Amino acid sequence: MILGIETSCDETSASVIDGERLQSLVILSQDAHTVFGGVVPEIAARAHLTSIVPVVQRALDDAHVALGDVDAIAVTHAPGLIGALLVGLSYAKGLAAALKKPLVAVHHMEGHLFAASLEHPDAVPPFTALLVSGGHTLLIDVEAWGQYRLLGATRDDAAGEAFDKVAKMLGLPYPGGRHIEQLAATGDPSRIQFTRPMLKPDQHYYDVSFSGLKTAVRLALADYAPADLARGFQDAVIDTLVEKTARAVRAYRRERVVLGGGVACNRALVAAMRERLDATVFAPSPRLATDNAAMIARAGAFRLTRGETAGPEINAYATLPLPGLEKEA
Ligand code: KG4
Ligand code: ZN
């Protein structure tokens, strides 16, 4: 029985898993940031402080578990907003010490790799992973749990960040990803076609870049309807992500693709992956695709089986490489 805690950005989340089975998941999203058009780190940290105790209690109650029945506590310690991370980490440290139970420090992106496996028993290595969130865009070959090869990443904006910035240009609320998706569904795909970023076969074989596309949308703002712009933008992002993933699937001969991160909520993206990739595509449901503590508990369970527990000296880090990463030669 593992209690997971996640506070790396603007979601306060706690979850109980039993083995690999999800028993409860509570996610409190902070609304306070919407008026600022982005996450304000100081507000995020303070909001976590207010919410962490009731959110954990609710996760235990929903799972019908008492604190004493928990075998270990898994918590995100990197990467993320440092003040936000410290709230969850400090609280988890205190709990672990008081209960005399092991503490497991989890890398947030490793959590995203495990998210789909909570719902799909076949979403297990070896697979190609595409993690697309507001802060990261990572293409990873997963040979086995804990054995990761980073193939590509974004050179500038993360995929979700690009969605959010284009949404802002179109006057849509933050975070804008799902609003773009809704608007794009009504757009005409033939009206404007943006150049697909980074698709030349020679260069940047796996990397992506979205800042040029973002500028192209900005320059077209005056001349096209918002829905057609949203559609043109989303289609370009999807084509790039599908092609990069297809390259990784081919190069490593993987039969499975696992998606994760908030942008994996985008149904057009998932549909395109399923249609065009020669592999089985697993996408978590929205509550497991976006930031949540269940994936942290699940990754923590894996690290615990390896005996990788943390002492009271464990720290939080704004950036940290994935554990078990070998860089593509
Ligand atoms: O994984 P996540 O919840 O938080 C981070 O770790 O960043 O991802 C949030 C991101 C935001 O940029 C949001 O706009 C994007 O995921 N997003 C979407 C959709 N739903 C959320 N992007 C495109 N289409 C969606 N349906
Ligand atoms: Zn995330």
PDB file of N, CA and C and ligand atoms in Angstrom, residues 11 108 112 133-135 160-161 163-164 175-178 181 261-263 265-266 289-291, ligand 1:
ATOM      1  N   GLU A  11      -1.096  21.436  -9.201  1.00  0.00           N
ATOM      2  CA  GLU A  11      -2.074  20.470  -8.735  1.00  0.00           C
ATOM      3  C   GLU A  11      -1.593  19.889  -7.407  1.00  0.00           C
ATOM      4  N   HIS A 108       9.303  13.335 -11.374  1.00  0.00           N
ATOM      5  CA  HIS A 108       7.969  13.590 -11.917  1.00  0.00           C
ATOM      6  C   HIS A 108       7.767  12.969 -13.315  1.00  0.00           C
ATOM      7  N   HIS A 112       5.070  10.158 -15.106  1.00  0.00           N
ATOM      8  CA  HIS A 112       4.285  10.213 -16.353  1.00  0.00           C
ATOM      9  C   HIS A 112       4.470   8.938 -17.186  1.00  0.00           C
ATOM     10  N   SER A 133       3.781  17.759 -22.013  1.00  0.00           N
ATOM     11  CA  SER A 133       3.069  18.504 -20.977  1.00  0.00           C
ATOM     12  C   SER A 133       3.326  19.990 -21.151  1.00  0.00           C
ATOM     13  N   GLY A 134       2.931  20.761 -20.141  1.00  0.00           N
ATOM     14  CA  GLY A 134       3.147  22.196 -20.211  1.00  0.00           C
ATOM     15  C   GLY A 134       4.616  22.564 -20.052  1.00  0.00           C
ATOM     16  N   GLY A 135       5.371  21.690 -19.409  1.00  0.00           N
ATOM     17  CA  GLY A 135       6.774  22.001 -19.143  1.00  0.00           C
ATOM     18  C   GLY A 135       7.762  21.152 -19.924  1.00  0.00           C
ATOM     19  N   GLY A 160       2.744  21.654 -24.716  1.00  0.00           N
ATOM     20  CA  GLY A 160       1.629  22.265 -23.988  1.00  0.00           C
ATOM     21  C   GLY A 160       1.768  23.777 -23.899  1.00  0.00           C
ATOM     22  N   GLU A 161       3.019  24.213 -23.719  1.00  0.00           N
ATOM     23  CA  GLU A 161       3.304  25.640 -23.650  1.00  0.00           C
ATOM     24  C   GLU A 161       2.919  26.316 -24.978  1.00  0.00           C
ATOM     25  N   PHE A 163       0.618  25.266 -27.086  1.00  0.00           N
ATOM     26  CA  PHE A 163      -0.849  25.325 -27.072  1.00  0.00           C
ATOM     27  C   PHE A 163      -1.316  26.515 -26.223  1.00  0.00           C
ATOM     28  N   ASP A 164      -0.705  26.680 -25.046  1.00  0.00           N
ATOM     29  CA  ASP A 164      -1.145  27.748 -24.139  1.00  0.00           C
ATOM     30  C   ASP A 164      -0.875  29.131 -24.731  1.00  0.00           C
ATOM     31  N   PRO A 175      -5.385  27.253 -18.677  1.00  0.00           N
ATOM     32  CA  PRO A 175      -4.518  26.731 -19.734  1.00  0.00           C
ATOM     33  C   PRO A 175      -5.308  26.427 -21.005  1.00  0.00           C
ATOM     34  N   GLY A 176      -4.707  26.730 -22.141  1.00  0.00           N
ATOM     35  CA  GLY A 176      -5.488  26.818 -23.368  1.00  0.00           C
ATOM     36  C   GLY A 176      -5.608  25.557 -24.202  1.00  0.00           C
ATOM     37  N   GLY A 177      -4.867  24.501 -23.852  1.00  0.00           N
ATOM     38  CA  GLY A 177      -4.842  23.309 -24.699  1.00  0.00           C
ATOM     39  C   GLY A 177      -6.206  22.786 -25.090  1.00  0.00           C
ATOM     40  N   ARG A 178      -7.045  22.588 -24.085  1.00  0.00           N
ATOM     41  CA  ARG A 178      -8.348  21.989 -24.423  1.00  0.00           C
ATOM     42  C   ARG A 178      -9.253  22.968 -25.159  1.00  0.00           C
ATOM     43  N   GLU A 181      -8.250  22.690 -28.716  1.00  0.00           N
ATOM     44  CA  GLU A 181      -8.798  21.458 -29.287  1.00  0.00           C
ATOM     45  C   GLU A 181     -10.266  21.644 -29.676  1.00  0.00           C
ATOM     46  N   GLY A 261       1.332  13.077 -20.082  1.00  0.00           N
ATOM     47  CA  GLY A 261       1.342  14.541 -19.986  1.00  0.00           C
ATOM     48  C   GLY A 261       0.018  15.115 -20.457  1.00  0.00           C
ATOM     49  N   GLY A 262      -0.223  16.360 -20.086  1.00  0.00           N
ATOM     50  CA  GLY A 262      -1.519  16.987 -20.346  1.00  0.00           C
ATOM     51  C   GLY A 262      -1.932  17.003 -21.807  1.00  0.00           C
ATOM     52  N   VAL A 263      -0.971  17.162 -22.718  1.00  0.00           N
ATOM     53  CA  VAL A 263      -1.314  17.236 -24.141  1.00  0.00           C
ATOM     54  C   VAL A 263      -1.825  15.879 -24.653  1.00  0.00           C
ATOM     55  N   CYS A 265      -4.158  14.465 -23.474  1.00  0.00           N
ATOM     56  CA  CYS A 265      -5.624  14.553 -23.374  1.00  0.00           C
ATOM     57  C   CYS A 265      -6.233  14.900 -24.734  1.00  0.00           C
ATOM     58  N   ASN A 266      -5.399  15.380 -25.641  1.00  0.00           N
ATOM     59  CA  ASN A 266      -5.899  15.848 -26.939  1.00  0.00           C
ATOM     60  C   ASN A 266      -6.328  14.657 -27.797  1.00  0.00           C
ATOM     61  N   ALA A 289      -3.400  11.480 -17.257  1.00  0.00           N
ATOM     62  CA  ALA A 289      -2.477  12.093 -18.219  1.00  0.00           C
ATOM     63  C   ALA A 289      -1.903  13.380 -17.638  1.00  0.00           C
ATOM     64  N   THR A 290      -2.749  14.183 -17.000  1.00  0.00           N
ATOM     65  CA  THR A 290      -2.267  15.420 -16.377  1.00  0.00           C
ATOM     66  C   THR A 290      -1.641  15.068 -15.022  1.00  0.00           C
ATOM     67  N   ASP A 291      -1.085  16.066 -14.370  1.00  0.00           N
ATOM     68  CA  ASP A 291      -0.337  15.808 -13.136  1.00  0.00           C
ATOM     69  C   ASP A 291      -1.224  15.174 -12.072  1.00  0.00           C
TER      70      ASP A 291
HETATM   71  O1  KG4 B   1       0.927  17.424 -17.580  1.00  0.00           O
HETATM   72  P1  KG4 B   1       0.229  18.712 -17.289  1.00  0.00           P
HETATM   73  O2  KG4 B   1      -1.073  18.653 -16.548  1.00  0.00           O
HETATM   74  O3  KG4 B   1       1.120  19.675 -16.445  1.00  0.00           O
HETATM   75  C1  KG4 B   1       2.469  19.847 -16.650  1.00  0.00           C
HETATM   76  O4  KG4 B   1       3.276  19.074 -16.064  1.00  0.00           O
HETATM   77  O5  KG4 B   1       2.796  20.794 -17.412  1.00  0.00           O
HETATM   78  O6  KG4 B   1       0.040  19.443 -18.698  1.00  0.00           O
HETATM   79  C2  KG4 B   1      -0.618  20.684 -18.824  1.00  0.00           C
HETATM   80  C3  KG4 B   1      -0.585  21.090 -20.277  1.00  0.00           C
HETATM   81  C4  KG4 B   1      -1.077  22.508 -20.534  1.00  0.00           C
HETATM   82  O7  KG4 B   1      -0.136  23.164 -21.357  1.00  0.00           O
HETATM   83  C5  KG4 B   1      -2.404  22.311 -21.248  1.00  0.00           C
HETATM   84  O8  KG4 B   1      -2.740  23.354 -22.139  1.00  0.00           O
HETATM   85  C6  KG4 B   1      -2.157  21.018 -21.975  1.00  0.00           C
HETATM   86  O9  KG4 B   1      -1.437  20.228 -21.057  1.00  0.00           O
HETATM   87  N1  KG4 B   1      -3.412  20.354 -22.370  1.00  0.00           N
HETATM   88  C7  KG4 B   1      -3.785  20.144 -23.658  1.00  0.00           C
HETATM   89  C8  KG4 B   1      -5.066  19.528 -23.612  1.00  0.00           C
HETATM   90  N2  KG4 B   1      -5.407  19.389 -22.298  1.00  0.00           N
HETATM   91  C9  KG4 B   1      -4.383  19.884 -21.559  1.00  0.00           C
HETATM   92  N3  KG4 B   1      -3.161  20.418 -24.799  1.00  0.00           N
HETATM   93  C10 KG4 B   1      -3.793  20.083 -25.955  1.00  0.00           C
HETATM   94  N4  KG4 B   1      -5.009  19.511 -25.987  1.00  0.00           N
HETATM   95  C11 KG4 B   1      -5.688  19.227 -24.852  1.00  0.00           C
HETATM   96  N5  KG4 B   1      -6.900  18.652 -24.901  1.00  0.00           N
END
